[in-house]
DNA sequence: CGAACTCTAACGTGGCGTTATAGTCA
DNA sequence: GTGACTATAACGCCACGTTAGAGTTC
């Protein structure tokens, strides 16, 4: 498929997808004779994973590392020495996800505090205008 | 107080605080004879509110509007016609905070899905290496 | 006086959005 | 061949980080 269909499927802009290629995050399988980028279903899933990770605050480089580990863990053949190191990496990734998750929960509380602040201000206004 | 103490108290960089002044978000009360920025406790609280809002995804301009509304709602004298409009603004702000909050909850779920993905990959590795 | 602090100015970065111009596909 | 799609290139934006060099405070 070409870039247009890909972007429709994952709801990202063409600019974004091209930029991901520029930084080596999502590289097309090949090019058409005229130079059009050609993508497969694998690229769709990869972009969807990226979309999931993005709001957690990972940089594109971070996401590349995670995707790389996942790809290698999903490969059919892997040498035993690679497996050990890979498991360590996955563990590290999982830990940083946990940290991001904790940060998100703090942000939820911040949102609630802000809501309370806004409500209090509105309440104060109501009292004043009731006079 | 000078910018150093201010930044210590709110845990923001001097560059950040100066940039906030550049865009009109946090303007110092005055300057020393030699040109040093002078801040008060009000600036501390203002910056802390900003720190709370930032991770919710508001732009500096958005935050300026919210802070402006809060300041006006906290003022001692307000004309009745101003109060009505102000209450509307506060309502709008509260709604966008609610939207951000909902987005945060979706991101929490995304984090959990990602954790599951990473765990599954690690599990797969364990099985393979156990052979 | 001197150490610690602060000033402005300017360039760099990440993650794209937004034209502009030209070439490709079915 | 024609209308829709795609290519590269380049500049713009936000929210700062990071020097560099000179001035201020106590």
Short mmCIF file of C-alpha atoms in Angstrom, two decimals, chain B residues 15 20 30 38-39 48 56-57 62-63 65 68 70 74-76 92 98 100-101 118 126-127:
data_model
loop_
_atom_site.label_atom_id
_atom_site.label_comp_id
_atom_site.label_asym_id
_atom_site.label_seq_id
_atom_site.Cartn_x
_atom_site.Cartn_y
_atom_site.Cartn_z
CA UNK B 15 15.43 29.84 31.22
CA UNK B 20 7.37 32.69 30.46
CA UNK B 30 9.72 45.10 39.00
CA UNK B 38 12.14 40.91 41.29
CA UNK B 39 9.42 38.43 42.24
CA UNK B 48 3.00 26.27 40.81
CA UNK B 56 -2.32 18.22 31.02
CA UNK B 57 -1.25 19.36 27.58
CA UNK B 62 -4.14 28.36 27.15
CA UNK B 63 -2.66 28.54 30.61
CA UNK B 65 -6.18 32.45 29.65
CA UNK B 68 -6.23 35.35 33.75
CA UNK B 70 -8.74 32.92 37.94
CA UNK B 74 -10.26 36.46 42.65
CA UNK B 75 -10.28 40.23 42.33
CA UNK B 76 -12.20 42.16 44.95
CA UNK B 92 -15.23 26.44 29.37
CA UNK B 98 -12.35 17.38 31.88
CA UNK B 100 -7.73 16.35 29.20
CA UNK B 101 -8.58 14.20 32.17
CA UNK B 118 6.13 -6.43 27.04
CA UNK B 126 11.33 -17.70 28.74
CA UNK B 127 9.52 -20.53 27.04
#
